[in-house]
């Protein structure tokens, strides 16, 4: 990396402005933080159509295309829903309640589990019948979960700090959600560096976060790997979060020179700051035994295939593997029909029209590739005992 080729003065200026303002964010009382979020939501709503439209155009289809529904759900809706979720918890704390409803925390089979969805009436209305839990690591008790929740607002605030968010995701809301997390969960001010693939989002984010920008708590900058590397190693940056690829993570942590592999083997990272990463995953959808009908399979298959093909498959949280009993000796009873879900999934993509590539100009259209890839992913037999999504 050649720092002289970068606009380092503007990056340094942005980082120093954040450092000077970090203390004022840490000192901002809960009631004011709530008010800031309450005023953020109308800005999300008023710019929602424009945000969804620019996302659609960036991916190569018109704002009125059926595929633009993804840009509404992955852009303004996701951002508004996330901000509303923070408000739900912060208002509980402001009202003297625990951040996590004690009734939602339980210990079962040696693990502490927290029911996190549904959390409010809108959740039950929009996704009726769906539930979500967070399972704690073994050894974490229910009492510890309740005591440690929302420490930033319950006498355990973090020190003033500057966080770097490297936002390379092409799902519009992701970078904004990472910024909110750093601000409201970790208590850090943020410089968010947008990747060249999503720089079109910058003016929209600056509008949504206008009050935070005006007070020196958030800065948005553009750039590629050189800018990201410079900021990651900047002495004023205290913590880093990246949404992107494992190659990006490894380049920052281990470097790209001839000594990178040796550093990895020796566990000698170039960056020792707190570093969180969202690099994607291979999430399973497990079909558990049950008295499922053909209609049940068709209904769930549509959900599974929609998740797999969302954003042309460029989705870190999509179910990438369907686990069900489809070959071998099938026991009698509920397991005997579990393969029906796999068959329904393999049929569903045939009638699903393909959108353009999700990372223009880097991805070709996926019309002919997706059904084949889906079939390959959805045909691995095993014997599951639980369901996840």
Tab-separated table of C-alpha atoms in Angstrom:
chain	number	residue	atom	x	y	z
A	1	UNK	CA	0.000	0.000	0.000
A	2	UNK	CA	1.304	3.438	-0.893
A	3	UNK	CA	-0.180	6.033	1.498
A	4	UNK	CA	0.915	8.863	-0.794
A	5	UNK	CA	-1.588	7.630	-3.395
A	6	UNK	CA	-4.449	8.066	-0.929
A	7	UNK	CA	-6.302	11.169	0.159
A	8	UNK	CA	-4.958	10.652	3.648
A	9	UNK	CA	-5.626	14.209	4.865
A	10	UNK	CA	-9.383	13.846	4.414
A	11	UNK	CA	-9.366	10.426	6.090
A	12	UNK	CA	-7.259	11.750	8.958
A	13	UNK	CA	-9.566	14.732	9.347
A	14	UNK	CA	-12.671	12.538	9.508
A	15	UNK	CA	-11.104	10.249	12.100
A	16	UNK	CA	-9.887	13.141	14.260
A	17	UNK	CA	-13.311	14.794	14.205
A	18	UNK	CA	-14.775	11.554	15.505
A	19	UNK	CA	-12.130	11.268	18.208
A	20	UNK	CA	-12.932	14.770	19.418
A	21	UNK	CA	-16.662	13.961	19.554
A	22	UNK	CA	-16.460	10.460	21.041
A	23	UNK	CA	-16.740	11.723	24.588
A	24	UNK	CA	-19.905	13.681	23.856
A	25	UNK	CA	-21.612	10.556	22.498
A	26	UNK	CA	-20.622	8.578	25.582
A	27	UNK	CA	-22.096	11.348	27.722
A	28	UNK	CA	-25.367	11.509	25.772
A	29	UNK	CA	-28.129	10.407	28.165
A	30	UNK	CA	-30.547	7.609	27.399
A	31	UNK	CA	-33.517	9.915	26.874
A	32	UNK	CA	-31.644	11.876	24.229
A	33	UNK	CA	-30.448	8.717	22.478
A	34	UNK	CA	-34.057	7.585	22.308
A	35	UNK	CA	-35.105	10.945	20.868
A	36	UNK	CA	-32.395	10.717	18.199
A	37	UNK	CA	-33.710	7.327	17.086
A	38	UNK	CA	-37.285	8.573	17.125
A	39	UNK	CA	-36.289	11.386	14.764
A	40	UNK	CA	-34.264	9.015	12.578
A	41	UNK	CA	-37.278	6.856	11.742
A	42	UNK	CA	-39.215	9.560	9.830
A	43	UNK	CA	-36.110	10.219	7.715
A	44	UNK	CA	-36.000	6.522	6.830
A	45	UNK	CA	-39.689	6.601	5.907
A	46	UNK	CA	-39.542	9.784	3.823
A	47	UNK	CA	-36.594	8.519	1.780
A	48	UNK	CA	-37.676	4.885	1.560
A	49	UNK	CA	-38.922	4.935	-2.048
A	50	UNK	CA	-35.759	6.608	-3.270
A	51	UNK	CA	-33.519	4.227	-1.316
A	52	UNK	CA	-35.315	1.176	-2.723
A	53	UNK	CA	-35.200	2.626	-6.234
A	54	UNK	CA	-31.455	3.278	-6.278
A	55	UNK	CA	-30.860	-0.226	-4.963
A	56	UNK	CA	-32.948	-1.720	-7.755
A	57	UNK	CA	-31.187	0.304	-10.432
A	58	UNK	CA	-27.773	-0.630	-9.059
A	59	UNK	CA	-28.661	-4.306	-9.442
A	60	UNK	CA	-29.904	-3.882	-12.976
A	61	UNK	CA	-33.687	-3.865	-12.776
A	62	UNK	CA	-36.365	-1.204	-12.650
A	63	UNK	CA	-37.781	0.149	-9.374
A	64	UNK	CA	-41.213	-1.199	-10.345
A	65	UNK	CA	-39.851	-4.719	-11.020
A	66	UNK	CA	-41.162	-7.506	-8.769
A	67	UNK	CA	-37.553	-8.017	-7.689
A	68	UNK	CA	-37.533	-4.511	-6.211
A	69	UNK	CA	-39.434	-5.951	-3.248
A	70	UNK	CA	-36.026	-7.193	-2.093
A	71	UNK	CA	-34.725	-3.621	-2.080
A	72	UNK	CA	-37.642	-2.502	0.081
A	73	UNK	CA	-37.209	-5.345	2.572
A	74	UNK	CA	-33.400	-5.229	2.564
A	75	UNK	CA	-33.235	-1.432	2.637
A	76	UNK	CA	-35.726	0.896	4.328
A	77	UNK	CA	-37.796	-1.811	6.009
A	78	UNK	CA	-34.788	-3.562	7.570
A	79	UNK	CA	-33.368	-0.255	8.773
A	80	UNK	CA	-36.676	0.919	10.228
A	81	UNK	CA	-37.345	-2.445	11.868
A	82	UNK	CA	-33.895	-2.479	13.451
A	83	UNK	CA	-34.217	1.071	14.766
A	84	UNK	CA	-37.651	0.213	16.157
A	85	UNK	CA	-36.174	-2.847	17.893
A	86	UNK	CA	-33.559	-0.661	19.588
A	87	UNK	CA	-36.283	1.742	20.641
A	88	UNK	CA	-38.309	-1.133	22.090
A	89	UNK	CA	-35.428	-2.103	24.389
A	90	UNK	CA	-34.301	1.436	25.232
A	91	UNK	CA	-37.820	2.449	26.202
A	92	UNK	CA	-38.032	-0.564	28.511
A	93	UNK	CA	-34.837	0.565	30.244
A	94	UNK	CA	-36.026	4.188	30.433
A	95	UNK	CA	-39.240	2.930	32.028
A	96	UNK	CA	-37.362	1.063	34.755
A	97	UNK	CA	-37.783	-2.410	33.242
A	98	UNK	CA	-35.126	-4.967	32.401
A	99	UNK	CA	-33.939	-4.807	28.763
A	100	UNK	CA	-34.813	-8.482	28.328
A	101	UNK	CA	-38.170	-9.680	29.567
A	102	UNK	CA	-37.342	-12.185	32.343
A	103	UNK	CA	-40.050	-14.489	30.972
A	104	UNK	CA	-38.077	-14.770	27.716
A	105	UNK	CA	-35.004	-16.259	29.431
A	106	UNK	CA	-34.995	-19.928	30.374
A	107	UNK	CA	-32.605	-22.794	31.015
A	108	UNK	CA	-33.257	-26.069	29.185
A	109	UNK	CA	-31.025	-29.107	28.738
A	110	UNK	CA	-28.053	-27.321	30.261
A	111	UNK	CA	-28.280	-24.278	27.958
A	112	UNK	CA	-29.679	-20.820	28.542
A	113	UNK	CA	-32.045	-19.724	25.793
A	114	UNK	CA	-33.484	-16.284	25.130
A	115	UNK	CA	-36.685	-15.848	23.157
A	116	UNK	CA	-36.036	-12.820	20.946
A	117	UNK	CA	-38.835	-13.123	18.393
A	118	UNK	CA	-41.597	-12.087	18.359
A	119	UNK	CA	-40.769	-9.055	20.474
A	120	UNK	CA	-43.699	-6.798	19.644
A	121	UNK	CA	-47.188	-6.884	18.200
A	122	UNK	CA	-46.017	-6.049	14.668
A	123	UNK	CA	-43.757	-9.127	14.730
A	124	UNK	CA	-46.721	-11.370	15.450
A	125	UNK	CA	-48.798	-9.710	12.765
A	126	UNK	CA	-46.201	-9.843	9.988
A	127	UNK	CA	-44.692	-13.250	10.789
A	128	UNK	CA	-47.408	-15.036	12.677
A	129	UNK	CA	-46.337	-18.425	13.980
A	130	UNK	CA	-42.605	-17.793	13.657
A	131	UNK	CA	-40.380	-17.757	16.740
A	132	UNK	CA	-36.682	-17.125	17.293
A	133	UNK	CA	-34.278	-17.959	20.098
A	134	UNK	CA	-30.673	-17.121	20.900
A	135	UNK	CA	-28.828	-19.987	22.603
A	136	UNK	CA	-26.049	-18.931	24.954
A	137	UNK	CA	-22.708	-20.725	25.171
A	138	UNK	CA	-22.644	-23.590	27.669
A	139	UNK	CA	-22.008	-22.354	31.190
A	140	UNK	CA	-23.811	-19.026	30.804
A	141	UNK	CA	-26.681	-18.858	33.266
A	142	UNK	CA	-30.027	-17.139	32.892
A	143	UNK	CA	-29.074	-14.770	35.704
A	144	UNK	CA	-25.882	-13.771	33.883
A	145	UNK	CA	-27.808	-13.091	30.678
A	146	UNK	CA	-30.241	-10.807	32.456
A	147	UNK	CA	-27.513	-9.014	34.417
A	148	UNK	CA	-25.219	-8.431	31.434
A	149	UNK	CA	-27.822	-7.282	28.917
A	150	UNK	CA	-27.498	-3.667	27.753
A	151	UNK	CA	-24.541	-2.927	29.996
A	152	UNK	CA	-23.981	0.342	28.116
A	153	UNK	CA	-27.146	1.647	29.796
A	154	UNK	CA	-26.959	-0.098	33.161
A	155	UNK	CA	-23.855	1.221	34.843
A	156	UNK	CA	-21.234	-0.425	32.594
A	157	UNK	CA	-20.646	2.022	29.738
A	158	UNK	CA	-17.661	1.521	27.498
A	159	UNK	CA	-14.942	4.126	27.220
A	160	UNK	CA	-15.228	6.675	24.389
A	161	UNK	CA	-13.976	4.978	21.236
A	162	UNK	CA	-13.844	5.313	17.452
A	163	UNK	CA	-14.991	2.327	15.393
A	164	UNK	CA	-14.319	1.604	11.735
A	165	UNK	CA	-17.140	-0.087	9.842
A	166	UNK	CA	-16.096	-1.548	6.495
A	167	UNK	CA	-19.325	-1.968	4.587
A	168	UNK	CA	-19.038	-4.074	1.450
A	169	UNK	CA	-22.461	-5.711	1.474
A	170	UNK	CA	-24.824	-4.914	-1.378
A	171	UNK	CA	-27.911	-5.336	0.821
A	172	UNK	CA	-28.584	-1.660	1.428
A	173	UNK	CA	-29.355	-1.680	5.136
A	174	UNK	CA	-26.361	-3.708	6.308
A	175	UNK	CA	-23.851	-0.874	6.680
A	176	UNK	CA	-26.455	1.304	8.378
A	177	UNK	CA	-27.309	-1.513	10.789
A	178	UNK	CA	-23.620	-1.949	11.621
A	179	UNK	CA	-23.384	1.781	12.338
A	180	UNK	CA	-26.401	1.638	14.658
A	181	UNK	CA	-24.945	-1.371	16.457
A	182	UNK	CA	-21.652	0.388	17.119
A	183	UNK	CA	-23.433	3.525	18.322
A	184	UNK	CA	-26.170	2.015	20.458
A	185	UNK	CA	-24.826	-1.349	21.582
A	186	UNK	CA	-21.102	-0.670	21.943
A	187	UNK	CA	-21.274	3.085	22.560
A	188	UNK	CA	-18.713	3.952	19.869
A	189	UNK	CA	-18.686	6.711	17.264
A	190	UNK	CA	-18.252	5.454	13.717
A	191	UNK	CA	-16.438	6.043	10.473
A	192	UNK	CA	-18.121	3.894	7.809
A	193	UNK	CA	-16.122	3.195	4.653
A	194	UNK	CA	-18.375	2.198	1.743
A	195	UNK	CA	-17.093	-0.197	-0.889
A	196	UNK	CA	-17.090	0.921	-4.569
A	197	UNK	CA	-20.004	-1.469	-5.169
A	198	UNK	CA	-22.306	0.476	-2.842
A	199	UNK	CA	-21.076	4.076	-2.854
A	200	UNK	CA	-24.459	5.068	-4.316
A	201	UNK	CA	-25.846	4.595	-0.800
A	202	UNK	CA	-23.703	7.277	0.819
A	203	UNK	CA	-25.997	10.307	0.265
A	204	UNK	CA	-28.960	8.303	1.555
A	205	UNK	CA	-27.109	7.215	4.685
A	206	UNK	CA	-25.867	10.738	5.335
A	207	UNK	CA	-29.445	11.945	5.166
A	208	UNK	CA	-30.754	9.246	7.510
A	209	UNK	CA	-27.919	9.848	10.007
A	210	UNK	CA	-27.921	13.631	9.504
A	211	UNK	CA	-28.113	14.481	13.216
A	212	UNK	CA	-25.318	12.053	14.070
A	213	UNK	CA	-23.152	13.441	11.267
A	214	UNK	CA	-23.810	17.037	12.354
A	215	UNK	CA	-22.664	16.254	15.907
A	216	UNK	CA	-19.489	14.493	14.787
A	217	UNK	CA	-20.594	11.012	15.823
A	218	UNK	CA	-20.719	9.434	12.352
A	219	UNK	CA	-18.698	9.913	9.178
A	220	UNK	CA	-19.149	8.191	5.807
A	221	UNK	CA	-16.259	7.862	3.353
A	222	UNK	CA	-15.738	6.061	0.053
A	223	UNK	CA	-12.860	3.942	-1.130
A	224	UNK	CA	-11.464	0.526	-1.859
A	225	UNK	CA	-8.950	-1.788	-0.240
A	226	UNK	CA	-6.275	0.922	0.095
A	227	UNK	CA	-8.550	3.256	2.055
A	228	UNK	CA	-9.849	0.407	4.174
A	229	UNK	CA	-6.344	-0.796	4.994
A	230	UNK	CA	-5.170	2.683	5.896
A	231	UNK	CA	-8.093	3.255	8.237
A	232	UNK	CA	-7.811	-0.200	9.812
A	233	UNK	CA	-4.219	0.547	10.827
A	234	UNK	CA	-4.894	4.145	11.847
A	235	UNK	CA	-3.763	4.845	15.403
A	236	UNK	CA	-7.033	6.642	16.250
A	237	UNK	CA	-9.238	3.669	15.297
A	238	UNK	CA	-10.048	1.576	18.369
A	239	UNK	CA	-12.219	-1.203	16.891
A	240	UNK	CA	-13.118	-2.624	13.499
A	241	UNK	CA	-16.135	-4.359	12.013
A	242	UNK	CA	-16.235	-5.704	8.478
A	243	UNK	CA	-19.106	-7.030	6.426
A	244	UNK	CA	-17.560	-8.603	3.358
A	245	UNK	CA	-15.491	-11.537	2.222
A	246	UNK	CA	-13.052	-13.741	4.093
A	247	UNK	CA	-10.346	-12.483	1.700
A	248	UNK	CA	-10.940	-8.922	2.918
A	249	UNK	CA	-10.719	-10.056	6.520
A	250	UNK	CA	-7.505	-11.999	5.929
A	251	UNK	CA	-5.893	-9.151	3.995
A	252	UNK	CA	-6.456	-6.794	6.934
A	253	UNK	CA	-5.491	-9.230	9.675
A	254	UNK	CA	-2.588	-11.117	8.057
A	255	UNK	CA	-1.605	-8.875	5.137
A	256	UNK	CA	-1.104	-9.748	1.483
A	257	UNK	CA	2.685	-9.906	1.225
A	258	UNK	CA	4.892	-12.979	1.115
A	259	UNK	CA	4.924	-13.213	4.919
A	260	UNK	CA	1.132	-13.364	5.314
A	261	UNK	CA	0.930	-17.155	5.625
A	262	UNK	CA	3.757	-17.250	8.144
A	263	UNK	CA	1.960	-14.630	10.263
A	264	UNK	CA	-1.157	-16.764	10.179
A	265	UNK	CA	0.766	-19.864	11.276
A	266	UNK	CA	2.489	-17.933	14.042
A	267	UNK	CA	-0.748	-16.188	15.066
A	268	UNK	CA	0.882	-12.792	14.659
A	269	UNK	CA	-1.853	-10.538	13.210
A	270	UNK	CA	-1.043	-7.134	11.787
A	271	UNK	CA	-4.118	-5.721	13.516
A	272	UNK	CA	-4.640	-6.444	17.211
A	273	UNK	CA	-7.607	-4.122	17.774
A	274	UNK	CA	-10.999	-5.634	18.630
A	275	UNK	CA	-12.200	-6.934	15.263
A	276	UNK	CA	-15.617	-8.400	14.466
A	277	UNK	CA	-16.521	-9.830	11.079
A	278	UNK	CA	-19.667	-10.817	9.225
A	279	UNK	CA	-18.317	-12.923	6.390
A	280	UNK	CA	-21.307	-15.047	5.509
A	281	UNK	CA	-22.029	-18.635	6.397
A	282	UNK	CA	-23.622	-21.918	5.395
A	283	UNK	CA	-26.877	-22.004	7.324
A	284	UNK	CA	-28.843	-25.249	7.381
A	285	UNK	CA	-32.582	-25.630	7.185
A	286	UNK	CA	-33.408	-28.897	8.913
A	287	UNK	CA	-36.661	-30.723	8.253
A	288	UNK	CA	-37.737	-32.395	11.480
A	289	UNK	CA	-40.197	-35.276	11.630
A	290	UNK	CA	-43.844	-34.326	11.774
A	291	UNK	CA	-47.265	-35.047	10.264
A	292	UNK	CA	-46.505	-32.848	7.232
A	293	UNK	CA	-48.862	-32.767	4.263
A	294	UNK	CA	-48.023	-31.996	0.639
A	295	UNK	CA	-49.445	-28.517	1.207
A	296	UNK	CA	-47.096	-28.048	4.187
A	297	UNK	CA	-44.125	-29.006	2.045
A	298	UNK	CA	-45.116	-26.682	-0.793
A	299	UNK	CA	-45.622	-23.776	1.620
A	300	UNK	CA	-42.255	-24.259	3.332
A	301	UNK	CA	-40.482	-24.960	0.040
A	302	UNK	CA	-41.504	-21.553	-1.250
A	303	UNK	CA	-39.961	-19.954	1.850
A	304	UNK	CA	-36.744	-21.966	1.541
A	305	UNK	CA	-36.256	-21.320	-2.175
A	306	UNK	CA	-37.104	-17.637	-1.790
A	307	UNK	CA	-34.414	-17.372	0.886
A	308	UNK	CA	-31.902	-19.224	-1.288
A	309	UNK	CA	-32.522	-17.086	-4.358
A	310	UNK	CA	-32.916	-13.764	-2.532
A	311	UNK	CA	-30.446	-11.228	-3.927
A	312	UNK	CA	-29.426	-13.809	-6.555
A	313	UNK	CA	-28.068	-16.002	-3.783
A	314	UNK	CA	-25.665	-13.308	-2.539
A	315	UNK	CA	-27.071	-13.433	0.961
A	316	UNK	CA	-24.983	-14.339	3.976
A	317	UNK	CA	-27.960	-15.455	6.043
A	318	UNK	CA	-29.723	-17.537	3.387
A	319	UNK	CA	-30.275	-21.229	4.035
A	320	UNK	CA	-27.599	-22.827	1.873
A	321	UNK	CA	-28.207	-26.460	2.850
A	322	UNK	CA	-31.481	-28.340	3.224
A	323	UNK	CA	-31.094	-31.295	5.556
A	324	UNK	CA	-33.680	-34.040	5.234
A	325	UNK	CA	-33.936	-37.824	4.892
A	326	UNK	CA	-34.152	-38.561	1.169
A	327	UNK	CA	-32.187	-41.763	0.549
A	328	UNK	CA	-31.297	-44.975	2.317
A	329	UNK	CA	-33.472	-46.838	4.757
A	330	UNK	CA	-36.308	-44.576	5.806
A	331	UNK	CA	-37.913	-45.467	9.126
A	332	UNK	CA	-41.634	-45.622	9.406
A	333	UNK	CA	-43.726	-42.861	10.880
A	334	UNK	CA	-43.057	-39.146	10.645
A	335	UNK	CA	-39.635	-39.485	8.995
A	336	UNK	CA	-41.059	-41.361	6.042
A	337	UNK	CA	-42.249	-38.166	4.309
A	338	UNK	CA	-39.419	-35.770	5.190
A	339	UNK	CA	-37.947	-36.038	1.704
A	340	UNK	CA	-41.090	-34.437	0.331
A	341	UNK	CA	-39.768	-31.029	1.326
A	342	UNK	CA	-36.596	-31.585	-0.681
A	343	UNK	CA	-38.621	-32.637	-3.726
A	344	UNK	CA	-40.840	-29.565	-3.391
A	345	UNK	CA	-37.772	-27.312	-3.229
A	346	UNK	CA	-36.284	-28.831	-6.352
A	347	UNK	CA	-39.506	-28.149	-8.252
A	348	UNK	CA	-39.986	-24.603	-6.992
A	349	UNK	CA	-37.033	-22.885	-8.734
A	350	UNK	CA	-38.226	-24.007	-12.175
A	351	UNK	CA	-40.982	-21.387	-12.124
A	352	UNK	CA	-38.898	-18.680	-10.458
A	353	UNK	CA	-37.694	-16.003	-12.902
A	354	UNK	CA	-34.095	-14.966	-12.406
A	355	UNK	CA	-33.038	-11.409	-11.648
A	356	UNK	CA	-29.858	-9.857	-13.007
A	357	UNK	CA	-26.595	-10.511	-11.192
A	358	UNK	CA	-26.498	-9.139	-7.673
A	359	UNK	CA	-23.028	-7.591	-7.865
A	360	UNK	CA	-23.002	-5.619	-11.121
A	361	UNK	CA	-20.814	-5.345	-13.001
A	362	UNK	CA	-19.106	-8.345	-11.405
A	363	UNK	CA	-21.784	-11.056	-11.708
A	364	UNK	CA	-23.503	-12.464	-14.790
A	365	UNK	CA	-27.235	-13.237	-14.838
A	366	UNK	CA	-28.112	-16.432	-12.980
A	367	UNK	CA	-31.125	-17.638	-14.978
A	368	UNK	CA	-29.562	-20.904	-16.114
A	369	UNK	CA	-27.227	-21.514	-13.203
A	370	UNK	CA	-29.478	-21.181	-10.191
A	371	UNK	CA	-31.786	-24.222	-10.472
A	372	UNK	CA	-28.792	-26.543	-10.957
A	373	UNK	CA	-26.944	-25.076	-8.008
A	374	UNK	CA	-30.087	-25.257	-5.897
A	375	UNK	CA	-30.630	-28.909	-6.734
A	376	UNK	CA	-27.067	-29.759	-5.792
A	377	UNK	CA	-27.294	-27.968	-2.471
A	378	UNK	CA	-30.660	-29.422	-1.567
A	379	UNK	CA	-29.899	-33.113	-2.091
A	380	UNK	CA	-27.612	-34.092	0.794
A	381	UNK	CA	-29.248	-36.803	2.957
A	382	UNK	CA	-28.782	-36.961	6.691
A	383	UNK	CA	-30.781	-37.582	9.845
A	384	UNK	CA	-31.657	-34.287	11.580
A	385	UNK	CA	-33.173	-33.983	14.988
A	386	UNK	CA	-33.985	-30.306	15.183
A	387	UNK	CA	-35.037	-27.362	13.073
A	388	UNK	CA	-33.245	-24.102	12.468
A	389	UNK	CA	-33.576	-21.263	10.010
